[in-house]
mmCIF file of N, CA and C in Angstrom:
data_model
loop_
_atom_site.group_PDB
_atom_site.id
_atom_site.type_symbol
_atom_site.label_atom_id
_atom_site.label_comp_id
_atom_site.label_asym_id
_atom_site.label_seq_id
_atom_site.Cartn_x
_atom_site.Cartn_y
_atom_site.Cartn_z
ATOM 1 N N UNK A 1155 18.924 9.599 2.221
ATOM 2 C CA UNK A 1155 18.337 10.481 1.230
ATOM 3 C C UNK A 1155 17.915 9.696 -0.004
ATOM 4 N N UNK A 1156 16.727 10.044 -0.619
ATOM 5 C CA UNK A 1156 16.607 9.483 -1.778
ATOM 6 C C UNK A 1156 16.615 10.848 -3.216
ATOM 7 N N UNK A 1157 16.894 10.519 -4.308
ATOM 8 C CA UNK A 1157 16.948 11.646 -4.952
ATOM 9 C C UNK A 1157 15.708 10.974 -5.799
ATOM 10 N N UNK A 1158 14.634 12.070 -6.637
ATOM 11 C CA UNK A 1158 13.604 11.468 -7.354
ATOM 12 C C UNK A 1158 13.346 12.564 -8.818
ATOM 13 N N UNK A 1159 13.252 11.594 -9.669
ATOM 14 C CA UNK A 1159 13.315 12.586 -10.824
ATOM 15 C C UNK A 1159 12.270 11.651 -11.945
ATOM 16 N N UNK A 1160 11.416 12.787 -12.157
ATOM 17 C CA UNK A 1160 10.022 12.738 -12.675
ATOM 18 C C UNK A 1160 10.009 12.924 -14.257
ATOM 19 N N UNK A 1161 9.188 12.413 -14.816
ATOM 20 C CA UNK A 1161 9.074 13.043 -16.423
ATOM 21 C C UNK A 1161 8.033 11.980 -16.947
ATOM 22 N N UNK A 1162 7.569 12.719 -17.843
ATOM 23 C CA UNK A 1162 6.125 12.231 -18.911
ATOM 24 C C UNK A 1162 4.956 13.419 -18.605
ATOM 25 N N UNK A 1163 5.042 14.339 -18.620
ATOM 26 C CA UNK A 1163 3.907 15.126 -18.431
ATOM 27 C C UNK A 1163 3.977 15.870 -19.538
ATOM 28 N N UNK A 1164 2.933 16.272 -19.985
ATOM 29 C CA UNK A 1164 2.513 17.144 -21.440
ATOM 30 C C UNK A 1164 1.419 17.789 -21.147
ATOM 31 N N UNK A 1165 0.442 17.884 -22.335
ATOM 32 C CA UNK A 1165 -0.473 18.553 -22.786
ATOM 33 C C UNK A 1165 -1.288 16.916 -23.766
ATOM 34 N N UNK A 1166 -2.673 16.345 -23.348
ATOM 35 C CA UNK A 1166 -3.543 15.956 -23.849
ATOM 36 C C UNK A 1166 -4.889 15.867 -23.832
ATOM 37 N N UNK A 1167 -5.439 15.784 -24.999
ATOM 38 C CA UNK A 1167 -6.920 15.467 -24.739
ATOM 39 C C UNK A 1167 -7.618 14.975 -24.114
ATOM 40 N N UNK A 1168 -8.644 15.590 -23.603
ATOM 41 C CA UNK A 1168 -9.734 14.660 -23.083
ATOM 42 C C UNK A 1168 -9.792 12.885 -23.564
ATOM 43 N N UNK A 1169 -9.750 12.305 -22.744
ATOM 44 C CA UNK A 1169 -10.268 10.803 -23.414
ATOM 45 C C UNK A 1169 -8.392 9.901 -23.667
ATOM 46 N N UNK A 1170 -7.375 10.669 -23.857
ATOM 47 C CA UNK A 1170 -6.254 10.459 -24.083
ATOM 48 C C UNK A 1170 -5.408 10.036 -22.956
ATOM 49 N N UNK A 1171 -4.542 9.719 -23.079
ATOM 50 C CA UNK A 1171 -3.489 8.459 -22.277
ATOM 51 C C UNK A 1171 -1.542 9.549 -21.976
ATOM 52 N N UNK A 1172 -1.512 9.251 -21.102
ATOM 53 C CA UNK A 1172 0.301 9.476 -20.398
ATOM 54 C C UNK A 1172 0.526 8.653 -19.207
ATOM 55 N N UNK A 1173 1.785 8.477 -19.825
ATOM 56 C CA UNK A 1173 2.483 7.555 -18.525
ATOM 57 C C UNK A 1173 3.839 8.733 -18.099
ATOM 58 N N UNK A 1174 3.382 8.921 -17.103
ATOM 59 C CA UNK A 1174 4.368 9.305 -15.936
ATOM 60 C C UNK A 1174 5.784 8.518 -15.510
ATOM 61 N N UNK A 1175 6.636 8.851 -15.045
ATOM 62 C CA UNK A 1175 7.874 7.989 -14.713
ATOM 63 C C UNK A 1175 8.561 8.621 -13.768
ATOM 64 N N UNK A 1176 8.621 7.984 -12.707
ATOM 65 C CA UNK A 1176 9.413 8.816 -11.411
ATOM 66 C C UNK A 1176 11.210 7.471 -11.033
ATOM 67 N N UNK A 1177 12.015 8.157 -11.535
ATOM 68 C CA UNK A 1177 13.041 7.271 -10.887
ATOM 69 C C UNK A 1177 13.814 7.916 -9.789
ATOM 70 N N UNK A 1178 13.927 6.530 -8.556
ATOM 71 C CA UNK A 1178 14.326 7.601 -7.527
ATOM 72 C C UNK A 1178 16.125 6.556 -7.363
ATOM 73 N N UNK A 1179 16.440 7.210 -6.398
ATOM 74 C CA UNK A 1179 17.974 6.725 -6.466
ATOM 75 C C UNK A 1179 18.158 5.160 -5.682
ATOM 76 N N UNK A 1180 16.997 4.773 -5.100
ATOM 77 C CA UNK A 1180 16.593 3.634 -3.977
ATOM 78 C C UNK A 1180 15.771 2.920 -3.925
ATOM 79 N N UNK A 1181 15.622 1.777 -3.708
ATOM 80 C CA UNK A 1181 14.131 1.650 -3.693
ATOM 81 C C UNK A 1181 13.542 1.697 -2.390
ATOM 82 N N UNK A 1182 12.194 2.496 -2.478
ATOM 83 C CA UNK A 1182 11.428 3.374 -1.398
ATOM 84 C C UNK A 1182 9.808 2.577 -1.973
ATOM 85 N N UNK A 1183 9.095 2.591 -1.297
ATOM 86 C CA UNK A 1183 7.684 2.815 -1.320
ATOM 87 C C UNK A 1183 7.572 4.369 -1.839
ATOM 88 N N UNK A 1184 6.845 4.032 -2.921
ATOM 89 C CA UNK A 1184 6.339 5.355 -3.879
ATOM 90 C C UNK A 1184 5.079 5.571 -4.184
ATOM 91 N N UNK A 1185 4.618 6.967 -4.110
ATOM 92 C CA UNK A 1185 2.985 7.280 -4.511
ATOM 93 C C UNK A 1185 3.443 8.365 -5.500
ATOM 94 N N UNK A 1186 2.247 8.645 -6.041
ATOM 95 C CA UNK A 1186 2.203 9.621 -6.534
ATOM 96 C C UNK A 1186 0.733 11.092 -5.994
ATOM 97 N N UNK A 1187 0.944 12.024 -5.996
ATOM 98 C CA UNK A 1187 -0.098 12.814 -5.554
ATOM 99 C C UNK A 1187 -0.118 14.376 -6.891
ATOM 100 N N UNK A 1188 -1.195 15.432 -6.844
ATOM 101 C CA UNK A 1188 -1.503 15.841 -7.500
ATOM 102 C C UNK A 1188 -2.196 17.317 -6.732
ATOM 103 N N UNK A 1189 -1.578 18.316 -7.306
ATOM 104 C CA UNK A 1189 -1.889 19.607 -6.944
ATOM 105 C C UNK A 1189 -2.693 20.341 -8.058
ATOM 106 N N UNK A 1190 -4.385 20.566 -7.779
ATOM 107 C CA UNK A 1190 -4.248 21.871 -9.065
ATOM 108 C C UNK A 1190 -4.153 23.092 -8.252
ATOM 109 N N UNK A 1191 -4.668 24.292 -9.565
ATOM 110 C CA UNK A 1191 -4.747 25.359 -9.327
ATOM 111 C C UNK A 1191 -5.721 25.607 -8.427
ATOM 112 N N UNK A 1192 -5.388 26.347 -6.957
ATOM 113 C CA UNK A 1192 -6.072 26.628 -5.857
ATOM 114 C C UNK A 1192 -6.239 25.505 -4.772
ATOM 115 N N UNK A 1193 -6.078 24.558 -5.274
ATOM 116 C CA UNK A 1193 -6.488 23.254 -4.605
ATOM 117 C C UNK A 1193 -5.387 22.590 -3.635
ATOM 118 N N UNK A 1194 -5.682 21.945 -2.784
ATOM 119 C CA UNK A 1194 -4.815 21.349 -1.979
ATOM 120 C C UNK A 1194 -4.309 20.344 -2.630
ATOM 121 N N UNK A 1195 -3.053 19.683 -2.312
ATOM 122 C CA UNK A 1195 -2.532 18.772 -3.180
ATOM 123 C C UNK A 1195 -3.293 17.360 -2.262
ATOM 124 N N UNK A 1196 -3.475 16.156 -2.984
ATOM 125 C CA UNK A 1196 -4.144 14.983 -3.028
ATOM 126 C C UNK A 1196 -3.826 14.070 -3.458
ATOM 127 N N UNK A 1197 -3.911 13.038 -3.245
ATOM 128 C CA UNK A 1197 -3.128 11.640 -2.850
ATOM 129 C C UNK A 1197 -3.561 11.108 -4.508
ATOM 130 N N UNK A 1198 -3.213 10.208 -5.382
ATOM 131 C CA UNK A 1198 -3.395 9.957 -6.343
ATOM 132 C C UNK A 1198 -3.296 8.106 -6.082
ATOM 133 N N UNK A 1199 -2.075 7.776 -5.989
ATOM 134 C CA UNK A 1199 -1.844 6.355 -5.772
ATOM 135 C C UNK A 1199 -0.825 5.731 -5.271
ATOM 136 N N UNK A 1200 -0.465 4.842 -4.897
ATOM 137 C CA UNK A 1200 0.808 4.145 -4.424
ATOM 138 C C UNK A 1200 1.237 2.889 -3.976
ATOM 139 N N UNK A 1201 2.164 2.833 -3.909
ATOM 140 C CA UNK A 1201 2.870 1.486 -4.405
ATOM 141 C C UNK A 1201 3.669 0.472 -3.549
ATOM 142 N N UNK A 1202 3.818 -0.770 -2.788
ATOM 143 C CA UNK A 1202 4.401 -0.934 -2.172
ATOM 144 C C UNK A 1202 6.178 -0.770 -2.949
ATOM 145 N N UNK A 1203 7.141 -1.313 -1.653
ATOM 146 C CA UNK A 1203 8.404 -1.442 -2.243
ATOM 147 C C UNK A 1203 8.969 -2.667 -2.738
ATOM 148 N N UNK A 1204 7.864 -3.642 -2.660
ATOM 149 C CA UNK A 1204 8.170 -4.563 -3.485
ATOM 150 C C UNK A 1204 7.179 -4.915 -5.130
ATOM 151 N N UNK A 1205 6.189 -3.805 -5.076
ATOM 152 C CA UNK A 1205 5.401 -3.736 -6.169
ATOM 153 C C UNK A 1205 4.065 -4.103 -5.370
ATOM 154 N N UNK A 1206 4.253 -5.768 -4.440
ATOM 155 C CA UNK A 1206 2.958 -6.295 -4.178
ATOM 156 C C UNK A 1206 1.644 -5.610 -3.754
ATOM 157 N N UNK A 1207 1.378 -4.801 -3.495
ATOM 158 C CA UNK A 1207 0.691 -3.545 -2.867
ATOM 159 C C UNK A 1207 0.462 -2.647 -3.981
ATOM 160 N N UNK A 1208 -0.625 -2.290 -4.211
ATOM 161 C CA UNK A 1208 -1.146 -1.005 -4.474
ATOM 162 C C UNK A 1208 -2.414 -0.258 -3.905
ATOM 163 N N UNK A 1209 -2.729 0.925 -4.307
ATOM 164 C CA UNK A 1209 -3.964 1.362 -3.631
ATOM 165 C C UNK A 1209 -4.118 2.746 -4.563
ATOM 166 N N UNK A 1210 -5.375 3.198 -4.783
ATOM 167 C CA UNK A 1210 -5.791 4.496 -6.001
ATOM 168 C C UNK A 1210 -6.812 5.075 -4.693
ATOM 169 N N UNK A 1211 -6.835 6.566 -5.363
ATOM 170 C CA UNK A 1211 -7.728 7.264 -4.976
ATOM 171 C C UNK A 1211 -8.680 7.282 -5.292
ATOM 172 N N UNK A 1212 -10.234 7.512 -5.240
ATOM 173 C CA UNK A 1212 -11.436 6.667 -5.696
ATOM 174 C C UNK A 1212 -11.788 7.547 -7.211
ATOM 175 N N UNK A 1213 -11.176 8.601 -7.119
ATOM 176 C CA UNK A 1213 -11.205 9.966 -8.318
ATOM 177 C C UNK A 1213 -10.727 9.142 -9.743
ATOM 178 N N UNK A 1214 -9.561 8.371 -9.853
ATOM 179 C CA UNK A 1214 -8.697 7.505 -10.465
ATOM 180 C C UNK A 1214 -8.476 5.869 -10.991
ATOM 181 N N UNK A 1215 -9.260 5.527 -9.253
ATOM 182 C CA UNK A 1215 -9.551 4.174 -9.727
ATOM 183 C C UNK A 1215 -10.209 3.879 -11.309
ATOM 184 N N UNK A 1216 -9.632 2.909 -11.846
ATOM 185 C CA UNK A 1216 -9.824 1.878 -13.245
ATOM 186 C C UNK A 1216 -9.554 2.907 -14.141
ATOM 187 N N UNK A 1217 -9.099 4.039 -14.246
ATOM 188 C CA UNK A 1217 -8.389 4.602 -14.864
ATOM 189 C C UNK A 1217 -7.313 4.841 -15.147
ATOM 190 N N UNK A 1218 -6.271 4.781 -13.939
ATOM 191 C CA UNK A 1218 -4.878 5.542 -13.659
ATOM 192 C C UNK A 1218 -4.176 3.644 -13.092
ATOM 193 N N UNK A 1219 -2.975 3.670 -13.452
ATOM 194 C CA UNK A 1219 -2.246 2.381 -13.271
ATOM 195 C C UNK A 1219 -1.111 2.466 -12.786
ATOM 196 N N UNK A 1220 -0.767 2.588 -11.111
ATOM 197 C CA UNK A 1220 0.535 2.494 -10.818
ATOM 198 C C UNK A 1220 1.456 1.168 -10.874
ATOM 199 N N UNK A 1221 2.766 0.969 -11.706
ATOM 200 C CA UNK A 1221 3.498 0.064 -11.320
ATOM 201 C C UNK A 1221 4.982 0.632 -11.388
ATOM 202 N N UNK A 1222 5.939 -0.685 -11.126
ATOM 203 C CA UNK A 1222 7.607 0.001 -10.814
ATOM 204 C C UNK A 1222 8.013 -1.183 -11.468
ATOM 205 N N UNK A 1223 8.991 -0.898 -11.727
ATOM 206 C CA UNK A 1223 9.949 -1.492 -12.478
ATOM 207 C C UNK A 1223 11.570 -1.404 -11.239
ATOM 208 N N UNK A 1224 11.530 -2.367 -10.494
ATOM 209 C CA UNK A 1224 12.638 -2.874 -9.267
ATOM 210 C C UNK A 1224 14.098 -2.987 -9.941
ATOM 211 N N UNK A 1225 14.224 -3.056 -10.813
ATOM 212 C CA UNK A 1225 15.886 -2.926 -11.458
ATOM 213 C C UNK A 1225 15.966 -1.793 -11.994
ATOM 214 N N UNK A 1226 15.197 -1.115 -12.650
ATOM 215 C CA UNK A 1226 15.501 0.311 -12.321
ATOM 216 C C UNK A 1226 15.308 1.232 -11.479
ATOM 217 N N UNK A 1227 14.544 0.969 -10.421
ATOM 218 C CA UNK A 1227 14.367 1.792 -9.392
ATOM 219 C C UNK A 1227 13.309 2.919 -9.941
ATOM 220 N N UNK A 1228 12.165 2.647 -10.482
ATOM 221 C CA UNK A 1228 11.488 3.570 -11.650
ATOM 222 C C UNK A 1228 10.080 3.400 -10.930
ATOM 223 N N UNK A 1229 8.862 4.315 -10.975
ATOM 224 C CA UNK A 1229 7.961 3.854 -10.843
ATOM 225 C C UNK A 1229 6.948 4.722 -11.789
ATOM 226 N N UNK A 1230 5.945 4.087 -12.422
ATOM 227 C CA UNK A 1230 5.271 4.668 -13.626
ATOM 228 C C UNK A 1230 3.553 4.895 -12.720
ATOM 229 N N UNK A 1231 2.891 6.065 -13.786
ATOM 230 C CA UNK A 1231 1.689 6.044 -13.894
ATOM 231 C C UNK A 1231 0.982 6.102 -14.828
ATOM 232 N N UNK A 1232 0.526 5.062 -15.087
ATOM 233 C CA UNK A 1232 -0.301 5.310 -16.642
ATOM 234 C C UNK A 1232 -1.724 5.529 -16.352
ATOM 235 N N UNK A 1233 -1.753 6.605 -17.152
ATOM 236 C CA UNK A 1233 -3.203 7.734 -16.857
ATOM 237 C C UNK A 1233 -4.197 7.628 -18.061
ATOM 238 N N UNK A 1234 -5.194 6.938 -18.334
ATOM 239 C CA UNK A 1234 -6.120 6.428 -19.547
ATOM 240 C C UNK A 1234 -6.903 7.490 -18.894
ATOM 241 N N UNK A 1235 -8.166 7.728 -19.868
ATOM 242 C CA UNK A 1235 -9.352 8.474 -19.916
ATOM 243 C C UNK A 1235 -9.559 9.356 -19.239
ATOM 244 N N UNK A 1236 -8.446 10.064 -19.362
ATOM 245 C CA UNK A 1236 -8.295 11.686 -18.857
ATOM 246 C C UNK A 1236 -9.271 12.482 -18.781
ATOM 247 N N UNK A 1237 -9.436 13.445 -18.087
ATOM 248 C CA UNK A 1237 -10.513 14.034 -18.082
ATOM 249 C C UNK A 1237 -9.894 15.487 -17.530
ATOM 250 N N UNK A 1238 -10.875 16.877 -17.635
ATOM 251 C CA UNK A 1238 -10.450 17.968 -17.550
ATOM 252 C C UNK A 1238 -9.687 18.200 -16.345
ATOM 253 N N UNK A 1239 -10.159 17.097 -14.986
ATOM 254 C CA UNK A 1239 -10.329 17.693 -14.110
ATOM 255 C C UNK A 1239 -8.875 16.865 -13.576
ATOM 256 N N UNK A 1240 -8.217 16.122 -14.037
ATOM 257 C CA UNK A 1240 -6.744 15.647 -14.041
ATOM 258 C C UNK A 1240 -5.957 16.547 -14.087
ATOM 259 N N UNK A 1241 -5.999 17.592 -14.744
ATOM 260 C CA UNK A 1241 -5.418 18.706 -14.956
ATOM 261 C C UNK A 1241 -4.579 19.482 -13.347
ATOM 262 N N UNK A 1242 -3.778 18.982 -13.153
ATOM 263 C CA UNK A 1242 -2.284 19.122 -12.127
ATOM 264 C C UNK A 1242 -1.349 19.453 -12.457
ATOM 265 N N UNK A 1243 -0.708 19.691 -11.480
ATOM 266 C CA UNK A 1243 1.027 19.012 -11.607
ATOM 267 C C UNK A 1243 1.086 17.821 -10.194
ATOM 268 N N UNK A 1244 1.656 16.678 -10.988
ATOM 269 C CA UNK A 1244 1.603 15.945 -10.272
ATOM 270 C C UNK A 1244 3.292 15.273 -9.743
ATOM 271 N N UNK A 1245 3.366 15.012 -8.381
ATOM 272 C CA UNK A 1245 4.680 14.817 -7.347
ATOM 273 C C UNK A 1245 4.735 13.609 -7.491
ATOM 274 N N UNK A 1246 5.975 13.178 -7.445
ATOM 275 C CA UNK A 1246 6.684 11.848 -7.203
ATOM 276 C C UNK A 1246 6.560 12.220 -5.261
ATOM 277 N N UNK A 1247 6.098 10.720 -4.973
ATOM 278 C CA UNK A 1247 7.061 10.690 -3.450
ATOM 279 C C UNK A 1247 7.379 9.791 -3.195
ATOM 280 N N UNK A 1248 8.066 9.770 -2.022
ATOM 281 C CA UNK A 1248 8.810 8.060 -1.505
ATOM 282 C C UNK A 1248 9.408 8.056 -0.412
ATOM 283 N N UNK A 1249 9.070 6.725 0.664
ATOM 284 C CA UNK A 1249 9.461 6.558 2.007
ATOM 285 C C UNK A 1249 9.881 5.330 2.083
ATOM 286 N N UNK A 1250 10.490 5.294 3.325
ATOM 287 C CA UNK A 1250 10.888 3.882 3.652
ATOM 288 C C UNK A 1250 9.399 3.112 4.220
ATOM 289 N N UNK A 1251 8.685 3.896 4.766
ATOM 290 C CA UNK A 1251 7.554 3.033 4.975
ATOM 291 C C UNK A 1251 6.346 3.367 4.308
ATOM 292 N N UNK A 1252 5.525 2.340 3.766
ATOM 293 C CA UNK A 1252 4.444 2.407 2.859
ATOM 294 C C UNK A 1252 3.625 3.922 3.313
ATOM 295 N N UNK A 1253 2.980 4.425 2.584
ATOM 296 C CA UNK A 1253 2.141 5.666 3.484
ATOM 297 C C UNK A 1253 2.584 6.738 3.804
ATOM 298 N N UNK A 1254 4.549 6.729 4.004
ATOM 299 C CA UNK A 1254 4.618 7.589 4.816
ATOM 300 C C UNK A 1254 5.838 8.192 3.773
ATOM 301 N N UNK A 1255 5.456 9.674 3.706
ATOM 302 C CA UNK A 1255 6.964 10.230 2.344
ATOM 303 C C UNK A 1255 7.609 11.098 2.938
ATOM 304 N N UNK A 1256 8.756 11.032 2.506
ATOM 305 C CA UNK A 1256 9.734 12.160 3.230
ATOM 306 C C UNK A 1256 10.422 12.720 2.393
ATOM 307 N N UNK A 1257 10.344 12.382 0.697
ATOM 308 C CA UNK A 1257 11.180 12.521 -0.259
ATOM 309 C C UNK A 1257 9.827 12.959 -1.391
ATOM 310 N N UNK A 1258 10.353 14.141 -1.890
ATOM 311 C CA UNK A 1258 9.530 14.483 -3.337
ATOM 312 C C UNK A 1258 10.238 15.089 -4.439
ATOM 313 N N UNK A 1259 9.178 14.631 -5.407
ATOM 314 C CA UNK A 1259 10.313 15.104 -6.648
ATOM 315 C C UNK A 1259 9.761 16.452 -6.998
ATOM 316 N N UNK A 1260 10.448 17.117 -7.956
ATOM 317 C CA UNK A 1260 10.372 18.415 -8.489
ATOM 318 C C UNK A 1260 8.393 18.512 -9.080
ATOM 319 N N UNK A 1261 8.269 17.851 -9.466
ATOM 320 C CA UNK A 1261 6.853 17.814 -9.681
ATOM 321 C C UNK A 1261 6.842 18.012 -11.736
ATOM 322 N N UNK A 1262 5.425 17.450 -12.510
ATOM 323 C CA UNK A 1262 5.593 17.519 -13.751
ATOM 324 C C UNK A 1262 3.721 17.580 -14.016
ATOM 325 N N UNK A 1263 4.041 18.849 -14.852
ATOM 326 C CA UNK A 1263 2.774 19.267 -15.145
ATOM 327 C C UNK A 1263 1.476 18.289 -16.354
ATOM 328 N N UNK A 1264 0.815 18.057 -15.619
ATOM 329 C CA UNK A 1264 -0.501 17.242 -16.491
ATOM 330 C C UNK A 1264 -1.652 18.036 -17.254
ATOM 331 N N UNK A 1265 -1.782 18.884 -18.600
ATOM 332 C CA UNK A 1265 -2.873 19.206 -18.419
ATOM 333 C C UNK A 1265 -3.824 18.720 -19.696
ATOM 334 N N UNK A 1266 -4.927 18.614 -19.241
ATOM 335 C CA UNK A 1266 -5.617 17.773 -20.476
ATOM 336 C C UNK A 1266 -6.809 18.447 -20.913
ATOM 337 N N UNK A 1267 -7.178 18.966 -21.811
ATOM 338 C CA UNK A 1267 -7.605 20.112 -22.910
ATOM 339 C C UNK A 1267 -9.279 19.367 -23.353
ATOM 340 N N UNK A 1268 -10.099 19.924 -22.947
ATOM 341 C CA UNK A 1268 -11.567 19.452 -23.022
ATOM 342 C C UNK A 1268 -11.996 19.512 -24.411
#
């Protein structure tokens, strides 16, 4: 089992910046993904379990910055030049194998104000 617990989500502007923080109890290969209103939830980014690896969704790319921090077992998203349409709640997840999640966190709401 891994346990995963999320936080950094608010309320910001268009054009404005949050970093996300998911710490899970293990270290797992972690993504992050993103549900809005009506919408199917969608892959955002993710991370190998040793950091070396990453990969973005093309919505995000050079905007959004996944990394982890391996002694704490933490993994961040820093979200630059927000835009309306960021506007989620966005999931921690995490597996033993890259790609593949079996573990999610409670989820933490993003919304960013045009």
């Amino acid at each position: 089992q891994v346990q995963l617990v999320e936080s950094g989500g608010g309320l910001v502007q268009a054009g404005g910046s949050l970093r996300l923080s998911c710490a899970a109890s293990r270290r797992v290969s972690m993504g992050w993904f993103r549900q809005a209103p009506g919408k199917e939830r969608e892959f955002v980014a993710r991370i190998s379990r040793s950091g070396g690896s990453t990969y973005y969704a093309d919505s995000v790319k050079g905007r959004f910055t996944i990394s982890r921090d391996n002694a704490k077992n933490t993994v961040y998203l820093q979200m630059n030049s927000l835009k309306s349409e960021d506007t989620a709640v966005y999931y921690c997840a995490a597996g033993e194998v890259i790609d593949s999640y079996n573990y999610w966190g409670q989820g933490t709401q993003v919304t960013v104000s045009s």
